[in-house]
PDB file of C-alpha atoms in Angstrom:
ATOM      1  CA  UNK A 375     -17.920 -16.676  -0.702  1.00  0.00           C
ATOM      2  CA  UNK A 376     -19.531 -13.493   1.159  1.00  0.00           C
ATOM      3  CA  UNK A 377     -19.352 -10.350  -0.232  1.00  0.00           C
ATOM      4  CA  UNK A 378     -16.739  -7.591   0.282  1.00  0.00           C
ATOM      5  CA  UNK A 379     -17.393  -4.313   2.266  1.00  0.00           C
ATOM      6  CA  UNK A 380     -16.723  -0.976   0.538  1.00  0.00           C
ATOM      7  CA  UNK A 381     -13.929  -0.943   3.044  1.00  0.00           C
ATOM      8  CA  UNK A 382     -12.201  -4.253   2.135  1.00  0.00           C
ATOM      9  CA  UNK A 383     -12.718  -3.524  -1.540  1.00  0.00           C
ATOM     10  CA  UNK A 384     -10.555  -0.525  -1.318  1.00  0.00           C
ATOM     11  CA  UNK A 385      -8.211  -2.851   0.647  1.00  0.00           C
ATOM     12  CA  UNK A 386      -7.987  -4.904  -2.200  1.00  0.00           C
ATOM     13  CA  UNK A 387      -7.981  -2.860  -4.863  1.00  0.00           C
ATOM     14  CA  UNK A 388      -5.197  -1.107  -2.957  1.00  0.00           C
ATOM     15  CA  UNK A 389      -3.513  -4.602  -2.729  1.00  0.00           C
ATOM     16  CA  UNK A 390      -3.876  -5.269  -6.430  1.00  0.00           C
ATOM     17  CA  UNK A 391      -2.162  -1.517  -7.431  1.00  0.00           C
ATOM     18  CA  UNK A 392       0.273  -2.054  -5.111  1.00  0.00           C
ATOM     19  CA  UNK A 393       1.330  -5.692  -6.730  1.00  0.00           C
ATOM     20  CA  UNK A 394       0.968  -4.067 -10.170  1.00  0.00           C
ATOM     21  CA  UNK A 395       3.572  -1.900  -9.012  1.00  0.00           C
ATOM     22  CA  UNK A 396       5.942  -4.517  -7.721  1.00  0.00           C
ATOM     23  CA  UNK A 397       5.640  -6.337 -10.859  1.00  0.00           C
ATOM     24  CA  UNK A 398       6.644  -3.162 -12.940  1.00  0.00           C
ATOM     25  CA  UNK A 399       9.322  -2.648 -10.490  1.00  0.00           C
ATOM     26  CA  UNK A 400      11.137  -6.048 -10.518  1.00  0.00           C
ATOM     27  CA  UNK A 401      11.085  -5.525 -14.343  1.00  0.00           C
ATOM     28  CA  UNK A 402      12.644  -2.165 -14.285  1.00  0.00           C
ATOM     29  CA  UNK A 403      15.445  -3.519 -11.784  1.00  0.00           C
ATOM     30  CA  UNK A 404      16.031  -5.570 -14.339  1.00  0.00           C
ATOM     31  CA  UNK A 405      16.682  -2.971 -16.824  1.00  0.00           C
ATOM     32  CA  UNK A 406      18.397  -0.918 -14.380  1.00  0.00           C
ATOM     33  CA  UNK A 407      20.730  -4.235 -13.895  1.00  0.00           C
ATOM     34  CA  UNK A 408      21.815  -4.314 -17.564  1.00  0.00           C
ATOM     35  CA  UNK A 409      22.735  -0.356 -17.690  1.00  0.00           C
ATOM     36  CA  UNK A 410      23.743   0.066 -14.299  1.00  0.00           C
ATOM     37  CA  UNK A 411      28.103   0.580 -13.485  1.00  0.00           C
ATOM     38  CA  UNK A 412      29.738  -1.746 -11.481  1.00  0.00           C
ATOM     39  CA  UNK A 413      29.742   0.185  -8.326  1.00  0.00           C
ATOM     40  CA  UNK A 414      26.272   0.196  -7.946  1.00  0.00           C
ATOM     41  CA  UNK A 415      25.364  -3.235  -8.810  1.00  0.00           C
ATOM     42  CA  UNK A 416      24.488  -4.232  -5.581  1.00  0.00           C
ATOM     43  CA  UNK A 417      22.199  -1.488  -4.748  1.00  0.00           C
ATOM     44  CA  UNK A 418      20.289  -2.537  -7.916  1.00  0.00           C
ATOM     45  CA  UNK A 419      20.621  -6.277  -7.067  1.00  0.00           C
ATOM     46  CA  UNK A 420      19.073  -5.482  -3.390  1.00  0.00           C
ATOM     47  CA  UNK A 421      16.176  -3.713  -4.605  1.00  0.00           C
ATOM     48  CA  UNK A 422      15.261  -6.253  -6.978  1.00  0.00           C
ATOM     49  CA  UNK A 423      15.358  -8.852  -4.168  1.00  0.00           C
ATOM     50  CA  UNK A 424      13.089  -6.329  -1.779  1.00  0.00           C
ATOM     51  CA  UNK A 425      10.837  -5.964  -5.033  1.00  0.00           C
ATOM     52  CA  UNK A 426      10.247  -9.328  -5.638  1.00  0.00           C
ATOM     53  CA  UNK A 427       9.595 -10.459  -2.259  1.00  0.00           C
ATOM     54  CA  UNK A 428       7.067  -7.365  -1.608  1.00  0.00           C
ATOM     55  CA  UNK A 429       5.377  -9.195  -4.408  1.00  0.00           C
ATOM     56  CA  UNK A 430       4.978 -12.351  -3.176  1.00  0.00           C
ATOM     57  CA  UNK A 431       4.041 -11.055   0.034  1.00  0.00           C
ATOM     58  CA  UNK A 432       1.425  -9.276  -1.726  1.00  0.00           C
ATOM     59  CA  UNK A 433       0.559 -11.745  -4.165  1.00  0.00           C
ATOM     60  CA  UNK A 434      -0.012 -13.922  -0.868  1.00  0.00           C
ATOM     61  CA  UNK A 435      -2.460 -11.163   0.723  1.00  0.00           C
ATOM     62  CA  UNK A 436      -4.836 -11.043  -2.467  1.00  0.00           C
ATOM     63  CA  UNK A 437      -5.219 -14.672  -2.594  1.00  0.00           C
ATOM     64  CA  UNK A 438      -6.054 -14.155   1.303  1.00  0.00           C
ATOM     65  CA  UNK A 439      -8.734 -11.980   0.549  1.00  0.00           C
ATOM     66  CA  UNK A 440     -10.240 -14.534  -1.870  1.00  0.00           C
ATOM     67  CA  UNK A 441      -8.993 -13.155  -5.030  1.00  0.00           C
ATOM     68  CA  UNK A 442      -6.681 -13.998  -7.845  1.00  0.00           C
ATOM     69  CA  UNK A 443      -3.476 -11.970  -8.044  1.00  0.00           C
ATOM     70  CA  UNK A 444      -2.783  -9.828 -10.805  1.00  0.00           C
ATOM     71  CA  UNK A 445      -0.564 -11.021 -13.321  1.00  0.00           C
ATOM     72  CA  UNK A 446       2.812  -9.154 -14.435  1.00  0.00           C
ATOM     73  CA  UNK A 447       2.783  -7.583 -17.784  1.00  0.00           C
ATOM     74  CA  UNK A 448       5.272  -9.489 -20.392  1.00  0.00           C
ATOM     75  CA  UNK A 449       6.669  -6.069 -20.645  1.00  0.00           C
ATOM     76  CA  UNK A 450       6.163  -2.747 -19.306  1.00  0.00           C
ATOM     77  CA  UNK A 451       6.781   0.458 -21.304  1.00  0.00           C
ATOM     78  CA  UNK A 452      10.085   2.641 -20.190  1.00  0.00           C
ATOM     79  CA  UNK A 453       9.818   6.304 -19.493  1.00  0.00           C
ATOM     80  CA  UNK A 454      12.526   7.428 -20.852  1.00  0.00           C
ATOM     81  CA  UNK A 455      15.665   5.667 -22.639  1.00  0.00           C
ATOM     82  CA  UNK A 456      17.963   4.007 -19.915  1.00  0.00           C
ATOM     83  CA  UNK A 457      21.297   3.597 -21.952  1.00  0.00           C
ATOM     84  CA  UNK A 458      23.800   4.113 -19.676  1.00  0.00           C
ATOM     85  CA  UNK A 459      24.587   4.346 -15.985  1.00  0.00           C
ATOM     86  CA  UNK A 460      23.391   8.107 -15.353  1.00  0.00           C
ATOM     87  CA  UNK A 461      19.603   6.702 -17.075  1.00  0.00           C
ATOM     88  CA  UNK A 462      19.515   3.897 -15.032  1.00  0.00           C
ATOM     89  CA  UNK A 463      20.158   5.621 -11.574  1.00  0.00           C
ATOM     90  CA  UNK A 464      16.908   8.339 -12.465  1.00  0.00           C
ATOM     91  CA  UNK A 465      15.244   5.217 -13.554  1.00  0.00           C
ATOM     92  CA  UNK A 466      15.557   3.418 -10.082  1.00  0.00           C
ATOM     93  CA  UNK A 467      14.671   6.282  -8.671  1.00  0.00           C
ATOM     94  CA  UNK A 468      11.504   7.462 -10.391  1.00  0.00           C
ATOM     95  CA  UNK A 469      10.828   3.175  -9.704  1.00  0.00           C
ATOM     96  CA  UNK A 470      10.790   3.697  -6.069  1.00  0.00           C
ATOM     97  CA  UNK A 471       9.411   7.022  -6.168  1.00  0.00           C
ATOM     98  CA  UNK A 472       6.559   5.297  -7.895  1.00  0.00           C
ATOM     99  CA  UNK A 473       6.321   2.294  -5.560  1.00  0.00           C
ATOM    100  CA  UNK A 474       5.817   5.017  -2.728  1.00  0.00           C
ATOM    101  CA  UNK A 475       3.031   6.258  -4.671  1.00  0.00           C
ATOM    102  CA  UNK A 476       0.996   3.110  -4.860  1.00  0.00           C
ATOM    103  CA  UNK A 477       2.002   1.985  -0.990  1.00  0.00           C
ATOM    104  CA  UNK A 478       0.778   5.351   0.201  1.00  0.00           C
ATOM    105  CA  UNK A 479      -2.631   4.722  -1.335  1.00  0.00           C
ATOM    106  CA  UNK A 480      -2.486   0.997   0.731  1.00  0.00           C
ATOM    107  CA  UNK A 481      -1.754   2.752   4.192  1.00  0.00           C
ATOM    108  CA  UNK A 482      -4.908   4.226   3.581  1.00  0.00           C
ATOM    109  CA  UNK A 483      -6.924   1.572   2.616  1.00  0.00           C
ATOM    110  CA  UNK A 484      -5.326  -1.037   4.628  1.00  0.00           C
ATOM    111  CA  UNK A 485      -5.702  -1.490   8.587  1.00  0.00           C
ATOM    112  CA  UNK A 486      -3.261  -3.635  11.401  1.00  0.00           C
ATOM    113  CA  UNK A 487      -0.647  -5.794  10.233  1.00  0.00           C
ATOM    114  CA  UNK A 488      -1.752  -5.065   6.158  1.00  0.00           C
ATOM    115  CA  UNK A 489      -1.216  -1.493   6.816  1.00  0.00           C
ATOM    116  CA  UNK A 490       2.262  -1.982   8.908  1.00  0.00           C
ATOM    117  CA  UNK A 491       3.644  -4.179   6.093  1.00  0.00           C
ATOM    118  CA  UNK A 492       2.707  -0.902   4.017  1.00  0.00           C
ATOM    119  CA  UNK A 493       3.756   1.674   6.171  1.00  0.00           C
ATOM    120  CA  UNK A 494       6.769  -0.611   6.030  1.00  0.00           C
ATOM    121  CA  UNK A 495       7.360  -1.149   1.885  1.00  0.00           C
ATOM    122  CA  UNK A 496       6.809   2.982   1.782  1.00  0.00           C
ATOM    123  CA  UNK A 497       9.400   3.543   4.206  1.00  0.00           C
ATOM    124  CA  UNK A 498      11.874   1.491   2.288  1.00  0.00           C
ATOM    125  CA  UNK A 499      11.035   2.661  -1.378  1.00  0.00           C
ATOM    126  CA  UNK A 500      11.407   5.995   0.008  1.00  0.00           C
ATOM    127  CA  UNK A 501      14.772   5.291   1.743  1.00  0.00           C
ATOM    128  CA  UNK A 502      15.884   3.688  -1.379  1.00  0.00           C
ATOM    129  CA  UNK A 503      14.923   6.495  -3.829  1.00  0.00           C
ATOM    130  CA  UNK A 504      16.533   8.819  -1.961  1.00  0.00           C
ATOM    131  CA  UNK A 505      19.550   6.413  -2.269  1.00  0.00           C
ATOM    132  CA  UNK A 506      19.371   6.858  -5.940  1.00  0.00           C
ATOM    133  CA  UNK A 507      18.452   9.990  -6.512  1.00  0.00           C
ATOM    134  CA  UNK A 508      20.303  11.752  -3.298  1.00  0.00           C
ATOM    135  CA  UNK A 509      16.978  14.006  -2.675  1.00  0.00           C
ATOM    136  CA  UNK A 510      14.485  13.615  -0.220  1.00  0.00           C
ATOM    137  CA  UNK A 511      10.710  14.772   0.281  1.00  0.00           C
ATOM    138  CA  UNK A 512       8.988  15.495   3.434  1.00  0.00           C
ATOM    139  CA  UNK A 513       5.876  12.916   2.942  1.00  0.00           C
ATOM    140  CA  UNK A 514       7.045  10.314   0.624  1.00  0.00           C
ATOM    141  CA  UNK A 515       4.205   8.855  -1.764  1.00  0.00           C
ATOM    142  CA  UNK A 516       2.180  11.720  -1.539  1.00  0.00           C
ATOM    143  CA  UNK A 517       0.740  13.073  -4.444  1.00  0.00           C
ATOM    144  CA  UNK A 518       0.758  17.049  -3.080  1.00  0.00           C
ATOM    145  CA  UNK A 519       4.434  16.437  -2.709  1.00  0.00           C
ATOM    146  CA  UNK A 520       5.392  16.610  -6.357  1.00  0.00           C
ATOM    147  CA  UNK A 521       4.268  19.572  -8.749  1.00  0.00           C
ATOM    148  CA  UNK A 522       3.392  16.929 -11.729  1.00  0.00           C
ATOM    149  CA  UNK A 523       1.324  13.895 -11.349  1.00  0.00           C
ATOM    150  CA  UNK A 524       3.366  10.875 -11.386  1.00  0.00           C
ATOM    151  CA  UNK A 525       1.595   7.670 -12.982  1.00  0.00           C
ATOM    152  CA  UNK A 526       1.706   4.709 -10.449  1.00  0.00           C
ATOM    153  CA  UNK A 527       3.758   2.140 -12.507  1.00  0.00           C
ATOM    154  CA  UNK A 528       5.509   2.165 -15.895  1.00  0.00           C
ATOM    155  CA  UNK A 529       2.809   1.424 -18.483  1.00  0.00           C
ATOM    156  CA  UNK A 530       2.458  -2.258 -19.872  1.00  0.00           C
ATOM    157  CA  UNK A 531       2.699  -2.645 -23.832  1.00  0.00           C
TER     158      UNK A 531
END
């Protein structure tokens, strides 16, 4: 195998976050799915489809760069208690608020069709936080956007 350029180890790297993310976020739907009310179960439902295919896709793009994907955590660490509807809409927010983060960082690692799909996931985890949460931002998955540093993915224990 021939080695990697700075350039396509930051795409990877990028790739990797990004799928750590995904993972972290199809396991918070979940959790989101067992506090959620009824009238947003679909919302939750849809975002844990979009989640889990953004993984595969991505899982798919590691292996095409010659590397292993990385695996899911058995469980990731909440942050904050999500025991009742109210909890699990923030939750799903801060989850695609998060998401944003990590796709940011692969639009700028990532060039043509990599950094469309990107562009792409950003776009939607932006569209859907402000779903949840009912606020926007200017530049979604920036980090000068927000006046606290937001880790990347819930934390695995």
């Amino acid at each position: 195998m021939s080695k990697r350029s700075k350039t396509e180890e930051a795409e990877l790297k990028a790739l990797q976050a990004a799928l750590g993310a995904e993972h972290a976020a199809v396991y918070g739907y979940g959790v989101v799915g067992a506090r959620i009310g009824a009238a947003r179960q679909g919302d939750a439902r849809s975002a844990y489809d979009a989640h889990r295919a953004r993984r595969d896709t991505l899982a798919r793009a590691v292996k095409d760069m010659g590397d292993t994907p990385r695996a899911a955590s058995a469980a990731y660490m909440l942050p904050f208690p999500v025991t009742d509807t109210a909890a699990a809409i923030r939750f799903a927010a801060e989850l695609e608020e998060r998401v944003a983060d990590v796709y940011s960082d692969l639009v700028r690692a990532a060039t043509g069709d990599r950094r469309r799909m990107a562009a792409g996931a950003l776009r939607e985890a932006a569209v859907r936080a402000v779903r949840w949460s009912g606020e926007s931002v200017a530049f979604p998955g920036l980090a000068e956007r927000a006046a606290a540093p937001s880790p990347t993915a819930p934390s695995p224990t």
